[in-house]
Amino acid sequence: MVQNIFKGLGIALITPFNEDSSVDYDSLVRLIDYQMSNGADFLCILATTGETPCLSADEKLKIKDIVVNRVKGRIPILMGCGGNNTAAIVNELKTADFRGVDGILSVCPYYNKPSQEGLYQHFKAIAAATKLPVVLYNVPGRTGINMAAATTVRLARDCQNIVAIKEAGGNLEQVDEIIKNKPRSFDVISGDDALTFPMISCGAVGVISVIGNALPKEFSKMIRLQMRGEYDGARKIHHRFTDLFSLLFVDGNPAGVKAMLHEMGMIKNVLRLPLVPTRISTLQRMSEIMKELKI
């Protein structure tokens, strides 16, 4: 049975850009080092927060290689590999270079809105096409379709290398249903920073975090306290960041966290169209909160 190694604080790694919109590989290396020295348990690369739809094939390969070479096996690497064309994903899994990658994150098909049976068959085909561990990604706010708890549990039972789900549906009742009925070898990972505390309380094993790009030390401390059963201390950290959680996404992701990182002097505040930087009013409020929190 394949075991899930993606636990604790996972970072949904951003892609930094230069002013001319080229990838800022130097800042990427600094970000990787920053995560590993401040409590990140694994990295999630080339997914939503990394603005992957706006990257070329060559850029994606170079980013993957830089991350793998910089991490050097010290923490696991989860890499995005998903879409709404099952055959194309299967072909990518069979032909692309996944050396140095420890698992794949595959999002629910978007736009074409498959049925629950379609979702099951889609992910079953993906699991059969690779020996790597597969983490499902349910994010109905982006895909337009919710994968029901029963479908998730069915996949967990039928596919040995489907090891976890990143749940970002915002539905704690659904999270609880998955955790209650899943096999022991299957885990739930939070896909929503603001719900990480309650999801871990329900039995989730960690988070793939956006805010962790900027605040890995603080967010990992919350998770570690909670995993040790020290809920009061963890809750205090959770409540410290409540306002930041909402501001992170008010102008879209990763606009919020890129603004934070820019305020911290770590990257340029550049996104690729159709995404644009967060509004000045949002940036000012984030800056005020960061000063209040002494960040």
Short mmCIF file of C-alpha atoms in Angstrom, two decimals:
data_model
loop_
_atom_site.label_atom_id
_atom_site.label_comp_id
_atom_site.label_asym_id
_atom_site.label_seq_id
_atom_site.Cartn_x
_atom_site.Cartn_y
_atom_site.Cartn_z
CA MET A 1 0.00 0.00 0.00
CA VAL A 2 1.38 3.41 -1.01
CA GLN A 3 1.64 5.77 1.96
CA ASN A 4 1.01 9.52 1.93
CA ILE A 5 4.17 11.50 2.69
CA PHE A 6 2.58 14.92 2.15
CA LYS A 7 1.78 15.98 5.71
CA GLY A 8 2.19 19.10 7.82
CA LEU A 9 2.89 22.41 6.08
CA GLY A 10 2.96 22.20 2.30
CA ILE A 11 3.69 25.36 0.34
CA ALA A 12 1.74 26.11 -2.84
CA LEU A 13 4.81 27.74 -4.32
CA ILE A 14 4.38 30.96 -6.29
CA THR A 15 6.27 31.75 -9.51
CA PRO A 16 8.14 35.05 -9.15
CA PHE A 17 8.43 37.25 -12.26
CA ASN A 18 10.70 40.10 -13.30
CA GLU A 19 9.34 43.46 -14.41
CA ASP A 20 9.39 42.23 -18.03
CA SER A 21 7.25 39.21 -16.99
CA SER A 22 10.09 36.72 -17.45
CA VAL A 23 10.46 34.14 -14.68
CA ASP A 24 12.69 35.42 -11.87
CA TYR A 25 14.66 32.25 -11.24
CA ASP A 26 17.00 33.90 -8.72
CA SER A 27 14.08 34.87 -6.50
CA LEU A 28 12.66 31.38 -6.93
CA VAL A 29 15.83 29.87 -5.49
CA ARG A 30 15.71 32.30 -2.54
CA LEU A 31 12.07 31.38 -1.91
CA ILE A 32 12.89 27.67 -1.88
CA ASP A 33 15.65 28.25 0.67
CA TYR A 34 13.34 30.47 2.74
CA GLN A 35 10.67 27.73 2.89
CA MET A 36 13.06 24.96 3.85
CA SER A 37 14.71 27.00 6.59
CA ASN A 38 11.39 28.11 8.10
CA GLY A 39 9.38 24.95 8.65
CA ALA A 40 7.97 23.81 5.29
CA ASP A 41 7.37 20.05 5.28
CA PHE A 42 6.88 19.75 1.52
CA LEU A 43 6.57 21.92 -1.60
CA CYS A 44 3.71 21.90 -4.08
CA ILE A 45 4.91 23.25 -7.42
CA LEU A 46 3.33 24.14 -10.77
CA ALA A 47 -0.21 24.33 -9.47
CA THR A 48 -2.79 27.14 -9.15
CA THR A 49 -0.75 29.51 -7.00
CA GLY A 50 2.21 29.10 -9.34
CA GLU A 51 0.22 30.67 -12.22
CA THR A 52 0.92 27.46 -14.16
CA PRO A 53 -1.61 28.06 -16.98
CA CYS A 54 0.48 31.10 -17.97
CA LEU A 55 3.82 29.27 -18.06
CA SER A 56 5.38 27.76 -21.16
CA ALA A 57 6.43 24.11 -21.30
CA ASP A 58 10.09 25.13 -21.16
CA GLU A 59 9.49 27.37 -18.12
CA LYS A 60 7.64 24.61 -16.28
CA LEU A 61 10.45 22.15 -16.92
CA LYS A 62 13.11 24.63 -15.76
CA ILE A 63 11.14 25.47 -12.60
CA LYS A 64 10.76 21.78 -11.82
CA ASP A 65 14.47 21.15 -12.33
CA ILE A 66 15.47 24.15 -10.18
CA VAL A 67 13.22 23.04 -7.32
CA VAL A 68 14.42 19.44 -7.48
CA ASN A 69 18.09 20.43 -7.61
CA ARG A 70 17.72 22.96 -4.79
CA VAL A 71 15.70 20.71 -2.47
CA LYS A 72 18.04 17.73 -2.99
CA GLY A 73 15.60 15.29 -1.46
CA ARG A 74 15.40 17.08 1.88
CA ILE A 75 11.61 17.48 1.72
CA PRO A 76 9.04 15.90 -0.62
CA ILE A 77 7.96 17.62 -3.84
CA LEU A 78 4.38 17.44 -5.08
CA MET A 79 3.87 18.61 -8.66
CA GLY A 80 0.67 19.68 -10.42
CA CYS A 81 -0.42 17.48 -13.32
CA GLY A 82 -4.09 17.81 -14.21
CA GLY A 83 -6.65 19.19 -16.59
CA ASN A 84 -9.91 18.46 -18.37
CA ASN A 85 -8.55 16.17 -21.10
CA THR A 86 -7.99 12.76 -19.52
CA ALA A 87 -6.07 11.30 -22.47
CA ALA A 88 -3.65 14.25 -22.54
CA ILE A 89 -2.90 13.93 -18.81
CA VAL A 90 -2.36 10.17 -19.15
CA ASN A 91 0.05 10.83 -22.01
CA GLU A 92 1.92 13.45 -19.98
CA LEU A 93 2.27 11.04 -17.06
CA LYS A 94 3.71 8.40 -19.38
CA THR A 95 6.11 10.65 -21.30
CA ALA A 96 7.14 13.67 -19.19
CA ASP A 97 10.18 13.87 -16.90
CA PHE A 98 9.12 13.37 -13.28
CA ARG A 99 12.57 12.61 -11.91
CA GLY A 100 12.96 14.08 -8.44
CA VAL A 101 9.20 14.47 -7.99
CA ASP A 102 7.59 12.52 -5.14
CA GLY A 103 3.94 12.75 -6.16
CA ILE A 104 1.44 14.51 -8.40
CA LEU A 105 -1.45 16.81 -7.54
CA SER A 106 -4.30 16.44 -10.01
CA VAL A 107 -7.17 18.90 -10.08
CA CYS A 108 -10.78 17.99 -10.88
CA PRO A 109 -11.55 18.59 -14.56
CA TYR A 110 -12.79 22.12 -15.11
CA TYR A 111 -15.17 23.73 -17.61
CA ASN A 112 -16.67 20.54 -19.05
CA LYS A 113 -18.40 19.58 -15.75
CA PRO A 114 -18.27 15.76 -15.70
CA SER A 115 -20.63 13.63 -13.63
CA GLN A 116 -19.45 11.88 -10.48
CA GLU A 117 -18.90 8.74 -12.55
CA GLY A 118 -16.89 10.80 -15.02
CA LEU A 119 -14.72 12.14 -12.18
CA TYR A 120 -14.19 8.60 -10.90
CA GLN A 121 -13.16 7.25 -14.31
CA HIS A 122 -10.92 10.29 -14.95
CA PHE A 123 -8.91 9.87 -11.77
CA LYS A 124 -8.86 6.08 -12.05
CA ALA A 125 -7.20 6.46 -15.47
CA ILE A 126 -4.68 8.95 -14.05
CA ALA A 127 -3.80 6.64 -11.17
CA ALA A 128 -3.28 3.74 -13.57
CA ALA A 129 -0.90 5.81 -15.74
CA THR A 130 1.71 6.46 -13.03
CA LYS A 131 3.49 4.72 -10.19
CA LEU A 132 3.78 8.01 -8.33
CA PRO A 133 1.46 8.79 -5.41
CA VAL A 134 -1.54 10.84 -6.55
CA VAL A 135 -3.16 13.61 -4.49
CA LEU A 136 -6.63 14.58 -5.72
CA TYR A 137 -7.55 18.27 -5.74
CA ASN A 138 -11.16 19.31 -5.23
CA VAL A 139 -11.69 23.06 -5.72
CA PRO A 140 -15.23 23.64 -7.01
CA GLY A 141 -14.86 27.42 -6.85
CA ARG A 142 -12.39 27.15 -9.72
CA THR A 143 -13.54 24.04 -11.59
CA GLY A 144 -17.33 24.46 -11.48
CA ILE A 145 -17.81 20.91 -10.18
CA ASN A 146 -17.64 19.44 -6.68
CA MET A 147 -16.32 15.94 -6.19
CA ALA A 148 -18.66 14.31 -3.70
CA ALA A 149 -17.30 12.63 -0.59
CA ALA A 150 -18.56 9.27 -1.84
CA THR A 151 -16.57 9.62 -5.06
CA THR A 152 -13.41 10.55 -3.15
CA VAL A 153 -13.78 7.57 -0.83
CA ARG A 154 -14.49 5.25 -3.77
CA LEU A 155 -11.27 6.36 -5.48
CA ALA A 156 -9.33 6.00 -2.22
CA ARG A 157 -10.54 2.42 -1.86
CA ASP A 158 -10.09 1.35 -5.50
CA CYS A 159 -6.74 2.98 -6.42
CA GLN A 160 -3.77 2.11 -4.21
CA ASN A 161 -1.63 5.05 -5.31
CA ILE A 162 -4.32 7.68 -4.68
CA VAL A 163 -3.08 8.65 -1.23
CA ALA A 164 -4.82 11.92 -0.32
CA ILE A 165 -7.09 14.74 -1.37
CA LYS A 166 -6.48 18.46 -1.18
CA GLU A 167 -9.97 19.61 -0.16
CA ALA A 168 -10.72 23.24 -1.00
CA GLY A 169 -14.48 23.07 -1.23
CA GLY A 170 -15.07 25.09 1.92
CA ASN A 171 -17.48 22.44 3.21
CA LEU A 172 -16.49 21.06 6.61
CA GLU A 173 -19.40 18.63 6.55
CA GLN A 174 -17.99 17.07 3.37
CA VAL A 175 -14.49 16.98 4.89
CA ASP A 176 -15.85 15.19 7.94
CA GLU A 177 -17.70 12.67 5.77
CA ILE A 178 -14.51 11.82 3.86
CA ILE A 179 -12.49 11.43 7.05
CA LYS A 180 -15.18 9.28 8.64
CA ASN A 181 -15.43 6.85 5.70
CA LYS A 182 -11.96 6.83 4.11
CA PRO A 183 -9.49 3.94 4.32
CA ARG A 184 -6.77 4.34 6.96
CA SER A 185 -4.10 4.75 4.28
CA PHE A 186 -5.81 7.79 2.74
CA ASP A 187 -5.48 11.36 4.07
CA VAL A 188 -7.23 14.70 3.78
CA ILE A 189 -5.14 17.85 3.29
CA SER A 190 -6.58 21.34 3.69
CA GLY A 191 -6.62 23.45 0.54
CA ASP A 192 -7.84 26.55 2.35
CA ASP A 193 -5.60 28.46 4.78
CA ALA A 194 -8.56 29.87 6.70
CA LEU A 195 -10.02 26.40 7.31
CA THR A 196 -6.79 24.63 8.19
CA PHE A 197 -7.34 24.86 11.93
CA PRO A 198 -10.85 23.35 11.91
CA MET A 199 -9.92 20.77 9.26
CA ILE A 200 -6.96 19.47 11.26
CA SER A 201 -9.27 19.37 14.28
CA CYS A 202 -11.51 17.07 12.22
CA GLY A 203 -8.59 14.81 11.24
CA ALA A 204 -6.83 16.41 8.26
CA VAL A 205 -3.06 15.86 8.21
CA GLY A 206 -1.90 19.28 7.01
CA VAL A 207 -2.35 22.01 4.44
CA ILE A 208 -1.14 23.06 1.02
CA SER A 209 -0.84 26.70 1.92
CA VAL A 210 -0.81 30.01 0.09
CA ILE A 211 0.02 32.23 3.07
CA GLY A 212 2.87 29.87 3.89
CA ASN A 213 4.81 31.40 0.99
CA ALA A 214 5.23 34.50 3.14
CA LEU A 215 4.82 33.16 6.69
CA PRO A 216 6.00 29.53 6.78
CA LYS A 217 7.51 29.75 10.25
CA GLU A 218 4.34 31.09 11.86
CA PHE A 219 1.93 28.82 10.00
CA SER A 220 4.01 25.68 10.56
CA LYS A 221 4.09 26.47 14.28
CA MET A 222 0.30 26.49 14.35
CA ILE A 223 0.14 23.11 12.64
CA ARG A 224 2.78 21.55 14.89
CA LEU A 225 1.05 22.79 18.03
CA GLN A 226 -2.24 21.40 16.82
CA MET A 227 -0.73 18.04 15.90
CA ARG A 228 0.59 17.80 19.47
CA GLY A 229 -2.85 18.53 20.86
CA GLU A 230 -1.94 22.05 22.01
CA TYR A 231 -5.10 23.60 20.61
CA ASP A 232 -5.11 26.82 22.63
CA GLY A 233 -1.74 27.91 21.30
CA ALA A 234 -2.63 26.87 17.76
CA ARG A 235 -5.95 28.72 17.94
CA LYS A 236 -4.20 31.95 18.96
CA ILE A 237 -2.01 31.80 15.85
CA HIS A 238 -5.04 30.99 13.68
CA HIS A 239 -6.90 34.02 15.01
CA ARG A 240 -3.87 36.29 14.53
CA PHE A 241 -4.08 35.71 10.80
CA THR A 242 -7.85 35.78 10.29
CA ASP A 243 -7.87 39.20 8.60
CA LEU A 244 -4.92 38.31 6.38
CA PHE A 245 -6.65 35.12 5.23
CA SER A 246 -9.55 37.10 3.76
CA LEU A 247 -7.33 39.78 2.22
CA LEU A 248 -5.17 37.17 0.51
CA PHE A 249 -7.92 36.22 -1.91
CA VAL A 250 -10.10 39.31 -2.24
CA ASP A 251 -8.32 40.27 -5.49
CA GLY A 252 -7.60 36.72 -6.59
CA ASN A 253 -4.81 34.26 -5.95
CA PRO A 254 -1.81 34.67 -5.96
CA ALA A 255 -2.18 38.47 -6.10
CA GLY A 256 -2.53 38.72 -2.32
CA VAL A 257 0.44 36.61 -1.31
CA LYS A 258 2.63 38.16 -4.01
CA ALA A 259 1.80 41.57 -2.53
CA MET A 260 2.82 40.28 0.90
CA LEU A 261 6.09 38.90 -0.42
CA HIS A 262 6.76 42.18 -2.20
CA GLU A 263 6.17 44.10 1.03
CA MET A 264 8.70 41.77 2.67
CA GLY A 265 11.23 42.60 -0.06
CA MET A 266 11.38 39.07 -1.44
CA ILE A 267 9.91 39.42 -4.96
CA LYS A 268 8.66 41.95 -7.47
CA ASN A 269 4.89 42.46 -7.42
CA VAL A 270 4.34 41.11 -10.93
CA LEU A 271 1.74 38.65 -12.23
CA ARG A 272 1.02 37.44 -15.75
CA LEU A 273 -2.20 38.41 -17.48
CA PRO A 274 -5.04 37.79 -17.09
CA LEU A 275 -4.03 38.17 -13.44
CA VAL A 276 -3.05 41.60 -12.13
CA PRO A 277 -1.61 42.86 -8.81
CA THR A 278 -3.89 43.42 -5.85
CA ARG A 279 -5.55 46.82 -5.44
CA ILE A 280 -3.70 49.55 -3.58
CA SER A 281 -6.39 49.65 -0.88
CA THR A 282 -5.97 45.91 -0.25
CA LEU A 283 -2.20 46.23 -0.23
CA GLN A 284 -2.35 49.09 2.28
CA ARG A 285 -4.58 47.10 4.63
CA MET A 286 -2.33 44.04 4.36
CA SER A 287 0.69 46.20 5.12
CA GLU A 288 -1.03 47.65 8.21
CA ILE A 289 -1.89 44.18 9.52
CA MET A 290 1.63 42.90 8.89
CA LYS A 291 3.02 45.83 10.89
CA GLU A 292 0.56 45.13 13.70
CA LEU A 293 1.71 41.49 13.71
CA LYS A 294 5.35 42.66 13.59
CA ILE A 295 6.02 40.78 10.34
#
